[in-house]
XYZ file of C-alpha atoms in Angstrom:
539
model
C 0.024 -0.006 -0.006
C 1.278 3.497 -0.839
C 1.229 6.318 1.608
C 0.871 10.094 1.467
C 2.963 11.660 4.161
C 1.601 14.664 6.046
C 4.088 17.159 7.586
C 2.884 16.778 11.165
C 4.906 18.100 14.081
C 6.708 15.845 16.482
C 5.486 12.278 15.878
C 4.471 12.215 12.255
C 2.562 9.095 11.257
C 1.788 7.906 7.758
C -1.758 8.313 6.526
C -3.123 5.951 3.917
C -4.547 7.140 0.622
C -7.936 6.053 1.950
C -7.746 9.005 4.287
C -6.137 11.448 1.870
C -7.472 10.750 -1.617
C -5.746 11.245 -4.888
C -6.313 14.734 -6.237
C -6.831 15.986 -2.707
C -3.265 16.598 -1.797
C -2.234 17.684 1.684
C -0.702 21.054 2.057
C 1.886 22.218 4.569
C 0.529 24.508 7.271
C 1.764 28.086 6.974
C 2.225 30.285 10.012
C -0.242 33.158 10.046
C -0.717 36.078 12.452
C -3.123 35.435 15.299
C -5.595 38.032 14.072
C -5.651 36.440 10.610
C -6.137 32.969 12.092
C -9.173 34.284 14.014
C -10.704 35.999 10.986
C -9.698 33.496 8.334
C -8.529 36.251 6.024
C -5.918 39.038 6.200
C -7.092 41.962 8.355
C -6.835 44.279 5.307
C -9.580 42.249 3.583
C -11.928 42.734 6.521
C -11.014 46.383 6.887
C -11.677 47.120 3.256
C -14.991 45.237 3.272
C -16.134 47.069 6.409
C -15.088 50.429 4.970
C -16.905 49.756 1.676
C -20.063 48.617 3.431
C -20.014 51.547 5.822
C -19.435 54.102 3.081
C -22.300 52.636 1.017
C -24.581 52.702 4.069
C -23.760 56.300 4.864
C -24.419 57.322 1.289
C -27.662 55.329 1.086
C -28.965 56.809 4.322
C -27.979 60.349 3.369
C -29.762 60.068 0.031
C -32.835 58.351 1.508
C -32.264 55.279 -0.678
C -32.624 52.520 1.932
C -36.399 52.329 1.558
C -37.037 53.133 -2.088
C -37.854 49.509 -2.976
C -41.354 48.356 -2.282
C -40.065 44.840 -1.520
C -37.583 46.236 1.012
C -40.425 47.827 2.966
C -42.502 44.675 2.687
C -39.636 42.490 3.981
C -39.219 44.813 6.973
C -42.910 44.655 7.738
C -43.007 40.856 7.522
C -40.283 40.646 10.119
C -41.930 43.307 12.235
C -45.264 41.425 12.371
C -43.578 38.660 14.282
C -43.404 41.031 17.258
C -46.035 43.645 16.350
C -49.390 42.582 14.959
C -52.804 41.193 15.722
C -51.308 37.754 16.073
C -47.582 38.140 16.703
C -45.467 35.028 16.304
C -43.807 32.857 13.635
C -47.082 32.296 11.821
C -46.715 35.831 10.475
C -43.655 34.931 8.379
C -45.886 34.584 5.312
C -46.334 31.988 2.614
C -44.491 33.029 -0.549
C -41.234 34.662 0.491
C -38.910 32.225 2.202
C -38.500 33.027 5.913
C -34.765 33.193 6.714
C -34.143 36.876 5.864
C -37.138 37.812 8.001
C -36.051 35.601 10.880
C -32.628 37.271 10.819
C -34.246 40.725 10.894
C -36.743 40.011 13.704
C -34.428 41.037 16.584
C -33.788 44.341 14.856
C -37.266 45.154 13.554
C -38.566 44.626 17.077
C -36.943 48.037 17.734
C -39.316 50.501 16.094
C -36.724 52.999 14.903
C -34.616 50.239 13.265
C -37.710 48.891 11.549
C -39.062 52.129 10.111
C -35.697 53.609 9.196
C -34.704 50.469 7.306
C -31.642 50.021 9.511
C -32.773 46.544 10.480
C -32.425 45.436 6.866
C -29.099 47.181 6.460
C -27.651 45.429 9.523
C -28.580 41.985 8.136
C -27.619 42.852 4.586
C -24.328 44.402 5.690
C -23.364 41.322 7.683
C -24.238 39.190 4.679
C -22.030 41.360 2.466
C -19.070 41.150 4.883
C -19.366 37.376 5.121
C -19.783 36.908 1.362
C -16.821 39.128 0.425
C -14.431 37.474 2.884
C -15.546 33.978 1.785
C -14.948 34.883 -1.873
C -11.338 35.684 -0.864
C -11.013 32.363 0.970
C -12.666 30.416 -1.843
C -10.209 31.716 -4.457
C -7.322 31.078 -2.124
C -8.593 27.551 -1.476
C -8.719 26.789 -5.186
C -5.517 28.467 -6.269
C -3.306 28.762 -3.143
C -2.509 32.223 -4.531
C -3.132 35.321 -2.421
C -2.824 37.670 -5.402
C -5.629 35.781 -7.141
C -7.686 35.859 -3.912
C -7.328 39.635 -3.776
C -8.513 39.897 -7.380
C -11.605 37.840 -6.660
C -12.315 39.854 -3.521
C -12.077 43.216 -5.261
C -14.187 42.214 -8.317
C -16.912 40.914 -6.005
C -16.814 43.517 -3.188
C -16.547 46.593 -5.439
C -19.658 45.885 -7.441
C -21.800 49.011 -6.999
C -25.112 47.173 -7.293
C -24.144 44.793 -4.505
C -22.833 47.663 -2.370
C -26.142 49.450 -2.684
C -28.384 46.424 -2.138
C -26.583 45.477 1.112
C -27.874 48.754 2.577
C -31.469 47.655 2.087
C -33.746 44.881 3.392
C -33.637 43.006 0.059
C -32.637 39.378 0.269
C -29.926 38.973 -2.382
C -26.900 39.840 -0.139
C -28.077 37.292 2.430
C -28.437 34.593 -0.204
C -25.031 35.313 -1.695
C -23.455 34.977 1.747
C -24.879 31.471 2.234
C -24.116 30.367 -1.344
C -20.488 31.498 -1.290
C -19.976 30.069 2.205
C -21.398 26.702 1.167
C -19.235 26.659 -1.939
C -16.116 27.343 0.152
C -16.806 24.439 2.447
C -17.574 22.134 -0.513
C -14.238 23.113 -2.049
C -12.499 22.314 1.208
C -14.313 18.984 1.347
C -13.140 18.194 -2.146
C -9.565 18.675 -0.958
C -9.805 16.874 2.386
C -12.974 14.717 2.241
C -13.609 16.002 5.787
C -17.065 15.186 7.049
C -17.002 18.411 9.084
C -16.516 20.470 5.952
C -19.309 18.633 4.170
C -21.628 19.175 7.100
C -20.881 22.914 7.193
C -21.534 23.071 3.475
C -24.859 21.277 3.967
C -25.900 23.641 6.779
C -25.146 26.720 4.738
C -26.975 25.173 1.789
C -29.995 24.561 4.017
C -29.941 28.239 5.040
C -29.776 29.263 1.381
C -32.875 27.144 0.601
C -34.731 29.064 3.308
C -33.614 32.416 1.893
C -34.489 32.439 -1.786
C -35.543 29.752 -4.288
C -32.235 29.989 -6.106
C -30.923 28.065 -3.113
C -33.007 25.055 -4.204
C -31.125 24.962 -7.499
C -27.855 25.249 -5.588
C -28.851 22.278 -3.468
C -29.359 20.116 -6.564
C -26.062 21.232 -8.068
C -24.296 20.650 -4.775
C -25.629 17.109 -4.463
C -24.455 16.400 -8.049
C -21.005 17.746 -7.193
C -20.714 15.569 -4.077
C -21.750 12.501 -6.060
C -19.328 13.153 -8.984
C -16.347 14.077 -6.834
C -16.959 11.326 -4.281
C -17.287 8.611 -6.868
C -14.136 9.807 -8.604
C -11.871 10.456 -5.624
C -13.162 8.740 -2.457
C -12.132 5.050 -2.490
C -13.666 4.192 0.849
C -16.495 1.668 0.552
C -19.974 3.260 0.382
C -18.452 6.580 1.408
C -19.609 8.300 -1.753
C -23.250 7.311 -1.196
C -23.061 8.312 2.471
C -21.676 11.751 1.542
C -24.550 12.374 -0.893
C -27.116 11.292 1.671
C -25.560 13.532 4.365
C -25.414 16.597 2.116
C -28.856 16.075 0.571
C -30.657 15.354 3.833
C -29.145 18.184 5.829
C -29.164 20.606 2.902
C -32.742 19.769 1.984
C -34.025 19.892 5.572
C -35.019 23.517 5.160
C -37.217 22.701 2.156
C -38.952 19.979 4.155
C -39.536 22.455 6.984
C -41.014 24.956 4.482
C -43.444 22.337 3.190
C -44.403 21.456 6.742
C -44.872 25.134 7.664
C -47.209 25.693 4.702
C -49.098 22.514 5.504
C -49.511 23.392 9.188
C -50.418 27.082 8.786
C -52.259 27.091 5.411
C -53.295 23.408 5.230
C -51.519 23.008 1.889
C -47.855 21.996 1.635
C -47.648 23.754 -1.739
C -49.525 26.881 -0.681
C -46.479 29.014 -1.527
C -46.936 27.926 -5.154
C -50.719 28.006 -5.349
C -51.797 30.883 -3.128
C -53.329 34.050 -4.630
C -50.053 35.810 -3.796
C -47.755 33.239 -5.413
C -45.510 34.023 -8.340
C -47.434 31.755 -10.679
C -50.704 33.541 -10.035
C -49.143 37.001 -10.304
C -47.360 36.134 -13.538
C -50.650 34.773 -14.932
C -52.056 38.295 -15.073
C -49.010 39.472 -17.025
C -49.422 36.656 -19.577
C -52.972 37.853 -20.293
C -51.690 41.294 -21.225
C -48.670 40.035 -23.128
C -46.175 41.334 -20.570
C -44.378 38.038 -19.929
C -42.482 37.591 -23.197
C -39.906 35.239 -21.669
C -42.475 32.460 -20.901
C -41.934 29.589 -23.321
C -39.175 31.441 -25.162
C -35.613 30.274 -24.653
C -34.208 33.110 -26.761
C -36.076 35.844 -24.899
C -35.256 34.312 -21.498
C -31.508 34.183 -22.347
C -31.533 37.671 -23.876
C -33.362 39.169 -20.886
C -31.078 37.637 -18.263
C -28.041 38.277 -20.455
C -28.800 42.000 -20.584
C -29.520 41.921 -16.848
C -26.066 40.529 -16.183
C -24.496 43.150 -18.460
C -26.280 45.906 -16.583
C -25.591 44.578 -13.083
C -22.125 42.992 -13.373
C -20.696 44.889 -16.344
C -19.841 43.869 -19.869
C -16.074 43.790 -19.227
C -16.482 41.442 -16.231
C -18.799 39.160 -18.204
C -16.374 38.956 -21.130
C -13.487 38.325 -18.725
C -15.434 35.539 -16.996
C -16.326 33.908 -20.341
C -12.723 34.006 -21.553
C -11.527 32.764 -18.184
C -13.920 29.820 -18.289
C -12.670 28.777 -21.743
C -9.065 29.049 -20.538
C -9.793 26.921 -17.458
C -11.379 24.327 -19.733
C -8.467 24.081 -22.131
C -5.439 24.649 -19.880
C -4.107 21.548 -18.215
C -3.934 21.837 -14.409
C -3.997 19.363 -11.559
C -7.039 21.114 -10.163
C -8.920 21.691 -13.378
C -11.812 19.356 -12.548
C -12.156 20.723 -9.009
C -12.199 24.294 -10.395
C -14.782 23.490 -13.062
C -17.067 21.795 -10.560
C -16.846 24.800 -8.214
C -17.614 27.219 -11.078
C -20.533 25.066 -12.132
C -21.876 25.251 -8.601
C -21.606 29.029 -8.598
C -23.312 29.170 -11.999
C -26.373 27.184 -10.834
C -28.342 30.153 -9.351
C -27.904 32.154 -12.579
C -29.118 29.224 -14.660
C -32.085 28.955 -12.317
C -33.037 32.504 -13.206
C -33.072 31.675 -16.898
C -35.179 28.590 -16.356
C -37.573 30.540 -14.121
C -38.020 33.159 -16.831
C -38.710 30.438 -19.349
C -41.411 28.685 -17.275
C -42.934 31.997 -16.260
C -42.178 31.829 -12.528
C -39.991 34.983 -12.585
C -40.379 38.393 -14.135
C -37.296 40.500 -15.033
C -37.559 43.585 -17.151
C -34.522 45.360 -18.569
C -34.333 48.572 -20.550
C -32.966 46.809 -23.617
C -35.892 44.323 -24.128
C -39.662 44.847 -24.515
C -41.503 46.392 -22.704
C -38.297 48.396 -22.028
C -38.804 48.856 -18.300
C -36.927 48.046 -15.102
C -38.162 45.350 -12.734
C -36.309 42.854 -10.537
C -33.044 43.749 -12.249
C -31.191 42.894 -9.055
C -31.506 39.178 -9.920
C -28.483 39.603 -12.212
C -26.309 39.570 -9.080
C -26.608 35.789 -8.953
C -23.857 35.548 -11.564
C -21.391 37.850 -9.734
C -19.631 35.169 -7.597
C -19.054 33.042 -10.730
C -17.520 35.964 -12.685
C -15.260 37.110 -9.812
C -13.934 33.583 -9.066
C -13.419 32.636 -12.737
C -11.290 35.669 -13.479
C -9.343 35.278 -10.238
C -8.474 31.652 -10.990
C -6.919 32.589 -14.345
C -4.761 35.186 -12.556
C -3.145 32.353 -10.668
C -2.641 30.094 -13.718
C -1.730 32.515 -16.522
C -0.559 35.528 -14.575
C -0.281 38.196 -17.232
C -3.317 37.089 -19.175
C -5.298 36.940 -15.940
C -4.077 40.380 -14.915
C -5.251 41.672 -18.320
C -8.762 40.202 -17.820
C -8.934 41.400 -14.223
C -7.757 44.855 -15.254
C -10.494 45.075 -17.867
C -13.112 44.022 -15.365
C -11.765 46.536 -12.846
C -11.839 49.257 -15.476
C -15.467 48.408 -16.105
C -16.135 48.936 -12.384
C -14.524 52.342 -12.589
C -16.543 53.349 -15.584
C -19.734 52.124 -13.925
C -19.020 54.403 -10.941
C -19.736 57.434 -13.176
C -23.295 56.294 -13.782
C -26.255 55.246 -11.681
C -26.275 51.562 -10.692
C -29.282 49.883 -12.331
C -30.562 48.510 -8.990
C -30.686 52.079 -7.678
C -32.419 53.316 -10.829
C -34.983 50.505 -10.522
C -35.679 51.482 -6.927
C -36.074 55.123 -7.827
C -38.086 55.035 -11.048
C -38.635 51.399 -12.006
C -41.576 49.161 -11.336
C -39.821 47.912 -8.219
C -40.010 51.364 -6.677
C -42.043 51.850 -3.516
C -43.326 55.094 -5.089
C -44.777 53.196 -8.061
C -47.995 52.557 -6.122
C -48.213 56.235 -5.075
C -48.645 55.560 -1.344
C -47.599 58.971 -0.045
C -50.866 60.960 -0.202
C -53.070 58.227 1.264
C -50.484 57.281 3.911
C -50.025 60.903 4.963
C -53.782 61.412 5.359
C -54.157 58.226 7.405
C -51.210 59.115 9.607
C -52.428 62.636 10.321
C -56.122 61.793 10.824
C -55.790 58.475 12.593
C -57.437 58.532 16.025
C -57.693 54.831 16.695
C -59.595 51.882 15.296
C -58.653 48.985 13.022
C -57.585 49.502 9.409
C -58.727 46.833 6.906
C -56.102 46.308 4.226
C -54.789 43.701 1.784
C -51.076 43.983 2.539
C -50.067 42.154 -0.639
C -51.107 45.278 -2.577
C -51.024 48.044 0.088
C -47.802 47.206 1.971
C -46.219 50.498 0.866
C -49.168 52.503 2.181
C -49.120 50.533 5.450
C -45.377 51.122 5.897
C -45.547 54.829 4.977
C -48.444 55.408 7.433
C -46.036 54.600 10.296
C -48.685 53.088 12.553
C -48.336 50.058 14.786
C -48.927 46.988 12.601
C -51.324 45.632 15.202
C -53.806 48.227 14.022
C -54.048 46.633 10.535
C -56.336 43.721 9.782
C -54.770 41.805 6.852
C -55.405 38.433 5.166
C -52.796 36.717 7.340
C -54.583 37.546 10.591
C -57.040 34.701 11.164
C -59.896 34.815 12.126
C -59.800 38.631 12.385
C -59.646 39.006 8.616
C -62.650 36.807 7.970
C -64.798 38.562 10.589
C -63.803 42.051 9.489
C -64.214 41.554 5.744
C -67.736 40.215 6.357
C -68.840 43.010 8.697
C -66.333 45.868 8.325
C -68.587 48.486 9.922
C -68.465 46.473 13.168
C -64.738 45.817 13.385
C -62.968 48.500 11.277
C -62.848 52.261 11.200
C -60.741 52.558 8.035
C -60.170 50.531 4.871
C -57.430 50.795 2.244
C -58.397 49.630 -1.268
C -55.942 49.262 -4.126
C -57.323 48.528 -7.608
C -57.570 44.781 -8.054
C -56.807 43.750 -4.453
C -59.015 41.784 -2.085
C -60.596 44.956 -0.556
C -61.536 46.601 -3.827
C -62.843 43.279 -5.112
C -64.999 42.777 -2.077
C -66.346 46.343 -2.267
C -67.373 45.706 -5.867
C -68.988 42.353 -5.070
C -70.612 43.339 -1.726
C -71.176 47.090 -1.723
C -73.704 46.693 1.102
C -70.949 45.655 3.498
C -69.261 49.059 3.044
C -72.423 51.194 3.067
C -71.182 52.991 6.173
C -67.827 53.878 4.546
C -66.957 56.772 2.273
C -63.791 57.570 0.310
C -61.907 60.257 2.241
C -58.845 60.428 -0.080
C -57.885 58.751 -3.313
C -54.730 58.865 -5.426
C -54.206 56.986 -8.694
C -55.707 53.624 -7.870
C -55.443 53.843 -4.054
C -58.481 54.746 -1.987
C -58.753 55.310 1.746
C -62.242 54.701 3.174
C -63.357 56.050 6.500
C -66.400 54.889 8.474
C -69.157 57.482 8.716
C -69.522 58.922 12.192
C -66.396 57.148 13.526
């Protein structure tokens, strides 16, 4: 039997190849400063990431940009309802959006000023950004054993202006990227060491990603395939490959099982998140009727839409650099070529998921370059950022000058982008994603200034921006998630409510049209472009 000898101190003992597989070579430990050992990365990496996150947060707060997304306000309110509502508790986490970002925000949204200022979302998003950026550095270093390459990957990822802005909001993409990059790092370490501990950490972080956004579900499938392929190729221990797949899939998929169970327990339908009136499939159905979902059933339109989205969010230079880098990694011989390609495939899975979702009609993305020439959900292009940063960084370690040329082009693209407005910021300000798109200000201001008590009947799926802008305690609002208060109030609103907010097409406006007698005691006190505030007569 052959042996691979590890450089252990004092009494070194031989370790069989069963413990250290071929292609997973041991590496000599290198002395590092204590501070770096504690952080896992050089202090300068952490310092730069903190400085970038803080600068972006200060700018976002000073320009009042933390709350310009309607979804950001809605995420904050979902978390707030766990501690402030008619029925506070975990049942208020909702049914369509996955719960992990809201769970992480709950301790912060419980503080009113952190909730309504948006700081609660910025805290969680900022921590996600810091973790993701430092893990990108470690991931590149793990693959290449080259600190220069690790710095390149870190800079290309951390300096993206769209990511820097989004981490100051309550949007969920920075949190997802943190879990995805972290899971990828531990899988890369497992591929080198076959350590069960590394595989378990990868599975836990994958589980957290599946509870954050649905792109995490695609990552789980890709991760399980990676474990199967690498284990069957490298791990010669009997039944070890199968055991690894089971461990990763069971732990990584545990969050999905919990989500099914949550929907079954709360809504009596394990697939309620897919079939509810607020689900993506139902919402996209309306767009299909009006011809606004051109990607559904069209591979070409789906690829073009997401392709332009990546160009707008990541930058053309970075995308070209990543494409060239991927080709070079494919053709250049290297002892870690397969490992690198599997890692890149794993990082690419969330972006491929976006294309598939566009094709089947589960996702809507609108970019200025494709009909109907609008902006909506453009932030989804960030899913390809880790792949691009890591691919370019790997080439820096394997063909230094060529890699530096590609990285320099991508960095130049970042500099040029800094002279314009990041598309995610533009979408929040003037796109369909904007909180101002529903014109909540006039109605919210009237409600806030005239409110003297009493319940407010509202369908929060359509009026969440009005509810947030009104700055009232959420316990004053009766919404569809508050059972049985909602059922009682919608049947006899004059008995239980003093106010009602109706948005064209929502549950309240529909009920008013179908049962006008129920609202005979209510009159419109203010209306603004599709939003009406009703007040009870004599209240």
